[in-house]
Short mmCIF file of C-alpha atoms in Angstrom, two decimals:
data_model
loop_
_atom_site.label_atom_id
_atom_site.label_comp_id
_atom_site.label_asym_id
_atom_site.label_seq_id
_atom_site.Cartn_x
_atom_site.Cartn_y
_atom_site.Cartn_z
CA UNK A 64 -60.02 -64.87 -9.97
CA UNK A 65 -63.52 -64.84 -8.60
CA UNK A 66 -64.63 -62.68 -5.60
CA UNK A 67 -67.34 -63.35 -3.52
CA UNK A 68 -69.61 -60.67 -2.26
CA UNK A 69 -68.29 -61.19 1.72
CA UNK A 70 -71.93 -59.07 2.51
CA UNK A 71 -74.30 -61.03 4.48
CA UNK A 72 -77.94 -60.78 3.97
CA UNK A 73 -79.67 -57.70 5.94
CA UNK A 74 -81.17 -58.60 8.92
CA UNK A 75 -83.22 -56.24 11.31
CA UNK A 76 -79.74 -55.95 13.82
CA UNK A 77 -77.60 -56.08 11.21
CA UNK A 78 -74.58 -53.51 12.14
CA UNK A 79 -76.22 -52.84 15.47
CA UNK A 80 -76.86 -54.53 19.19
CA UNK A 81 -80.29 -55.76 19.35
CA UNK A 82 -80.80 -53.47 22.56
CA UNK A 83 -80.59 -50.28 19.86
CA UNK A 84 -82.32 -51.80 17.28
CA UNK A 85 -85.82 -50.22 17.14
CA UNK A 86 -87.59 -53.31 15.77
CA UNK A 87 -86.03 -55.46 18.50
CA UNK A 88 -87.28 -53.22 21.00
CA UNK A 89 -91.11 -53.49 19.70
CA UNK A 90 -90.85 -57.28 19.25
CA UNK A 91 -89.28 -57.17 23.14
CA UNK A 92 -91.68 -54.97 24.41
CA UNK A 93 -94.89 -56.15 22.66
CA UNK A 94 -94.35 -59.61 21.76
CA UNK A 95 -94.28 -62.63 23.48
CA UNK A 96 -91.15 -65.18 23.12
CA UNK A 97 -91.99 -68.66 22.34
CA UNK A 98 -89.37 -72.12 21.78
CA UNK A 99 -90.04 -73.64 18.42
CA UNK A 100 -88.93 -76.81 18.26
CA UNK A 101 -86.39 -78.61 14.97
CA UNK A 102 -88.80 -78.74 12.07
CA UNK A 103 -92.05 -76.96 13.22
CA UNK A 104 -93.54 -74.50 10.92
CA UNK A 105 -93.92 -71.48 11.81
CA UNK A 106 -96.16 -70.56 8.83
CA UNK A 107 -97.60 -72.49 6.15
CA UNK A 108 -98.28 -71.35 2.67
CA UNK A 109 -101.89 -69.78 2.17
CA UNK A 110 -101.91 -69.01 5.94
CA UNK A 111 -103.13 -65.09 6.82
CA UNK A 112 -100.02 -63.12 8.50
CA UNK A 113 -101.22 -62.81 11.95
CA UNK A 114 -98.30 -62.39 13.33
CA UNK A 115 -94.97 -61.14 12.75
CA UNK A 116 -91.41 -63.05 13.75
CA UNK A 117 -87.93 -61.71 15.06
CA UNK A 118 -85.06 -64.84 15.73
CA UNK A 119 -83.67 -64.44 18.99
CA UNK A 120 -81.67 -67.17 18.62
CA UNK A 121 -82.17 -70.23 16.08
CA UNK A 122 -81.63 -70.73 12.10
CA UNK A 123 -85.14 -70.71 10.06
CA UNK A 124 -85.50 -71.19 6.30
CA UNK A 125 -88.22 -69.82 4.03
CA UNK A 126 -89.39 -72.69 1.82
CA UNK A 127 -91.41 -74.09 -1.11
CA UNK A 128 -93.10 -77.43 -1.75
CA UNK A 129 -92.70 -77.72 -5.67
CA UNK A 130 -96.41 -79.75 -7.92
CA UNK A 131 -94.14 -82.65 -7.71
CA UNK A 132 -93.60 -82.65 -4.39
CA UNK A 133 -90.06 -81.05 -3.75
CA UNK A 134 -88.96 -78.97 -1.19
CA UNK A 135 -87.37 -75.76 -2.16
CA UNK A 136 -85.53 -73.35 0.05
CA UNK A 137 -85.35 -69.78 -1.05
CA UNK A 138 -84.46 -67.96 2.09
CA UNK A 139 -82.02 -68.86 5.50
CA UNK A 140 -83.10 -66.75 8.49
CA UNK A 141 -80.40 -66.13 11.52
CA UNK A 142 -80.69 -64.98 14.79
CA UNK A 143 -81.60 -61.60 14.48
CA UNK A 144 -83.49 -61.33 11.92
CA UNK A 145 -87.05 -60.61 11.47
CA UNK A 146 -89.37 -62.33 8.97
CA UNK A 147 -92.97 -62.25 8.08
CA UNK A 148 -93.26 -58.58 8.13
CA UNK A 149 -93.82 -57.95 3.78
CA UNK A 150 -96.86 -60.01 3.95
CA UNK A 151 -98.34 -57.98 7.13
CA UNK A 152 -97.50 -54.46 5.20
CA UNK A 153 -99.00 -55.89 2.03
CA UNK A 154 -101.81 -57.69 3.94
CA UNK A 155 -101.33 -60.98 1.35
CA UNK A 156 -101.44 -64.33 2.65
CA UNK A 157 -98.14 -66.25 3.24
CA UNK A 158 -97.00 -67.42 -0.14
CA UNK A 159 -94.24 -69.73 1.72
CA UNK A 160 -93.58 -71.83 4.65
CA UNK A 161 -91.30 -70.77 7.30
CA UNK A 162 -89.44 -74.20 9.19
CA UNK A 163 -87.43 -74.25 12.33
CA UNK A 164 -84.10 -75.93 11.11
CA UNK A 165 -82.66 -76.55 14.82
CA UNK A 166 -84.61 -75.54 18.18
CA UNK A 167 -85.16 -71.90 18.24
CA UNK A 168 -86.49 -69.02 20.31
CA UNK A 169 -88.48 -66.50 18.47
CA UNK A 170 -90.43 -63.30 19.43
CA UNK A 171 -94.04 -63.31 18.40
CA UNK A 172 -95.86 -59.74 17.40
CA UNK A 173 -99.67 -59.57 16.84
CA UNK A 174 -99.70 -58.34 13.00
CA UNK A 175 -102.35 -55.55 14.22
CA UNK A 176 -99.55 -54.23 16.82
CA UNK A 177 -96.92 -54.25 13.37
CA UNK A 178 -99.11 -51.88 11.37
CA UNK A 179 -100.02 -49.24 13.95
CA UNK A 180 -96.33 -48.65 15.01
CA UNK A 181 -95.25 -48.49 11.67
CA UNK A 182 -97.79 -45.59 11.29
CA UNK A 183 -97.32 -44.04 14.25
CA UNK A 184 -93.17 -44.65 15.17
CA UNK A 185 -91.00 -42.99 12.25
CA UNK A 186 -88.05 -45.19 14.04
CA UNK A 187 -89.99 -48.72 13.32
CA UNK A 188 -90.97 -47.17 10.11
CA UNK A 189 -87.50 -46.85 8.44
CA UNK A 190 -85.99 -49.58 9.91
CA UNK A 191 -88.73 -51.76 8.59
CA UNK A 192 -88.37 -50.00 5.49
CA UNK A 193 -84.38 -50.30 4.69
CA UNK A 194 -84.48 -53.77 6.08
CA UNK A 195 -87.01 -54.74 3.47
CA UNK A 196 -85.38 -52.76 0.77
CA UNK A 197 -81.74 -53.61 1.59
CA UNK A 198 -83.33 -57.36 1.39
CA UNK A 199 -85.09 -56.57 -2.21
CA UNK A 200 -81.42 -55.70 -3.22
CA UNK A 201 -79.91 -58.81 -2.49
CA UNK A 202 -82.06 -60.81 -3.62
CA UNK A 203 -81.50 -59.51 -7.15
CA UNK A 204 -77.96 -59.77 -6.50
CA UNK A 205 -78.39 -63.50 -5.55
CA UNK A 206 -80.70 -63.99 -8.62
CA UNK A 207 -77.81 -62.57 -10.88
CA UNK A 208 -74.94 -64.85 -9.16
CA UNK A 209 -77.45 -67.88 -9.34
CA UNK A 210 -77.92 -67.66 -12.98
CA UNK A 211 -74.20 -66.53 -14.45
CA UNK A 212 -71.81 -68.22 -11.83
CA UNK A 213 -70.45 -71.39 -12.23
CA UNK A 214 -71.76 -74.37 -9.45
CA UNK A 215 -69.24 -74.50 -7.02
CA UNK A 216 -68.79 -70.39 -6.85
CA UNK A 217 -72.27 -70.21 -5.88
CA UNK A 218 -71.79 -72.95 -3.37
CA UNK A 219 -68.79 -70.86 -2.07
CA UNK A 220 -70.76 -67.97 -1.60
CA UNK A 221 -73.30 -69.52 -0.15
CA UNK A 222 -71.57 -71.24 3.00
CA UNK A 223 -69.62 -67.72 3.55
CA UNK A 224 -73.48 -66.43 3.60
CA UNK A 225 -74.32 -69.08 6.31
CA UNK A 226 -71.05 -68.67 8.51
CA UNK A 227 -70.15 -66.85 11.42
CA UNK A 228 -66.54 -65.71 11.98
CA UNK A 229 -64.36 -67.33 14.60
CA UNK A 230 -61.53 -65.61 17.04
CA UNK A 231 -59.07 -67.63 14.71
CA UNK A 232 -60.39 -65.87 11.72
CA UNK A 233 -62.18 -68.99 10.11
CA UNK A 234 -65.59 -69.01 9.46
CA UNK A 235 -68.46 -71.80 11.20
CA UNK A 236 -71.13 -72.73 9.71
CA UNK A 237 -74.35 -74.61 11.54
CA UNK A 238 -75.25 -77.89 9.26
CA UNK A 239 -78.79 -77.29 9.47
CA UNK A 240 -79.23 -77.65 5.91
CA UNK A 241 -78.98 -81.11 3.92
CA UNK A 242 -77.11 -81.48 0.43
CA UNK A 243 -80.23 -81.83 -0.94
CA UNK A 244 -81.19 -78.58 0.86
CA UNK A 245 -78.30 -76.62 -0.29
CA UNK A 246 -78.31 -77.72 -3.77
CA UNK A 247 -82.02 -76.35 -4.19
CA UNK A 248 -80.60 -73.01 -2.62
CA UNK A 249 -77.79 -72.99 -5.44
CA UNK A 250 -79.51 -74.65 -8.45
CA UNK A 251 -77.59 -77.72 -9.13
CA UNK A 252 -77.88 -81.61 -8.49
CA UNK A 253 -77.00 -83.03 -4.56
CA UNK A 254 -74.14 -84.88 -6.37
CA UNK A 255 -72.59 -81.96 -7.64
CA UNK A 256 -73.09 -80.18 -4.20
CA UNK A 257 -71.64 -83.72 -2.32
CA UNK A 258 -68.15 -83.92 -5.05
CA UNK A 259 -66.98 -79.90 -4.34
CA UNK A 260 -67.32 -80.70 -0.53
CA UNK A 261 -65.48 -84.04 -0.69
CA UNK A 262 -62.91 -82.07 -2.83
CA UNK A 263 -62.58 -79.29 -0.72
CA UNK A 264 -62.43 -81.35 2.18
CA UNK A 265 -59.70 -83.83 0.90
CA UNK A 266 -57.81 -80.30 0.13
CA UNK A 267 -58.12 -78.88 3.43
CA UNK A 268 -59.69 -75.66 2.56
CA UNK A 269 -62.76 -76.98 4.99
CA UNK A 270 -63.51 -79.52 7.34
CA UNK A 271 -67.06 -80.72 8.68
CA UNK A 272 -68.87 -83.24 10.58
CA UNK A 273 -72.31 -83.91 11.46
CA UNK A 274 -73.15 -80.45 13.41
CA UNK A 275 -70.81 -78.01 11.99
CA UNK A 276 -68.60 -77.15 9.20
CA UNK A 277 -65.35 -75.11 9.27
CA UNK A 278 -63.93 -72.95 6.43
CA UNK A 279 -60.64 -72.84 7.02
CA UNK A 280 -59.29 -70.81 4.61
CA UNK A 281 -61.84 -68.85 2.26
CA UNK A 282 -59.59 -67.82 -0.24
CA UNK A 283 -58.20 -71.08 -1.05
CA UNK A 284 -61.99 -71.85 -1.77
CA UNK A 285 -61.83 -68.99 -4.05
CA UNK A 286 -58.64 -69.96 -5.95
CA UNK A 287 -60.19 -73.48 -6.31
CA UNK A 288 -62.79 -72.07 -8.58
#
């Protein structure tokens, strides 16, 4: 039987309140906090990183628009995570969008502020660092699943990434992202993504409506693949 990696990706709190977190603290105490509204980019491609972003509460994803005119989405962002920072280190040029899926609050850094306390805070400086790394990491781990993992294990192991645990021990997860949206994420067709949810849904291994979906019992999604 299949196992999926129960991991989420690393985010700049991940394992730790936001009050400890060092790069929380210089977003809080340097940057400004500012609503972006469902669907607003917060970047475009081509764009110079002024600015760097930390999610204090909201779901963002880091996208692609394709020659022909499709919309690709590589990355999810959650609250409490920080984006926009690789391209300020690097000093490159966005070479994505980032779009507001739902209404979200999000601390704004001057990119100038970024680089002088990563050279001058040794705290900033390593959390930056393993956040980035720890991100490099699973991004070739995704890569690997995405290319030797059959469709609806990928799917699976997306929506665990997504989800939040409940006190009941299931797991929620925001629909922010359209079937079309999620089958970009996973490589396969919006049919494909639409028949495993119908299936698992007519199976009761998850349950969703318009705003949210339930997995009610992960394993069972597991067995089903």
């Amino acid at each position: 039987m299949l196992s999926l990696q129960t991991a989420a990706a690393p985010s700049a709190a991940n394992g730790q309140g936001f009050n400890r977190n060092p790069v929380y603290e210089l977003f809080r105490n340097y940057g400004t906090l500012r609503e972006f509204p469902k669907n607003t980019f917060i970047f475009t491609k081509g764009t110079p990183p002024f600015a760097g972003y930390f999610i204090e509460k909201g779901i963002i994803k880091i996208c692609q628009v394709t020659t022909e005119g499709r919309d690709v989405t590589f990355f999810v962002r959650k609250t409490g995570d920080a984006f926009g920072l690789a391209e300020i280190i690097l000093q490159q040029n966005h070479p994505c969008y980032a779009q507001c899926l739902q209404d979200s609050q999000i601390w704004v850094l001057n990119a100038s502020v970024i680089r002088e306390k990563i050279a001058a805070d040794p705290d900033v400086n390593r959390e930056i660092m393993v956040m980035l790394t720890s991100r490099l990491l699973h991004h070739q781990s995704t890569l690997e699943l995405l290319v030797s993992k059959p469709a609806p294990w990928r799917l699976a192991w997306l929506l665990q990434q997504l989800s939040v645990p409940s006190a009941d021990g299931k797991r929620i997860v925001d629909m922010v992202l359209n079937h079309e949206e999620i089958s970009n994420m996973i490589g396969c067709s919006r049919q494909t993504v639409s028949e495993l949810l119908s299936k698992w849904k007519s199976k009761g291994i998850v349950t969703y409506n318009r705003k949210h979906m339930v997995l009610q019992n992960l394993e069972s999604m597991i067995e089903e693949i």
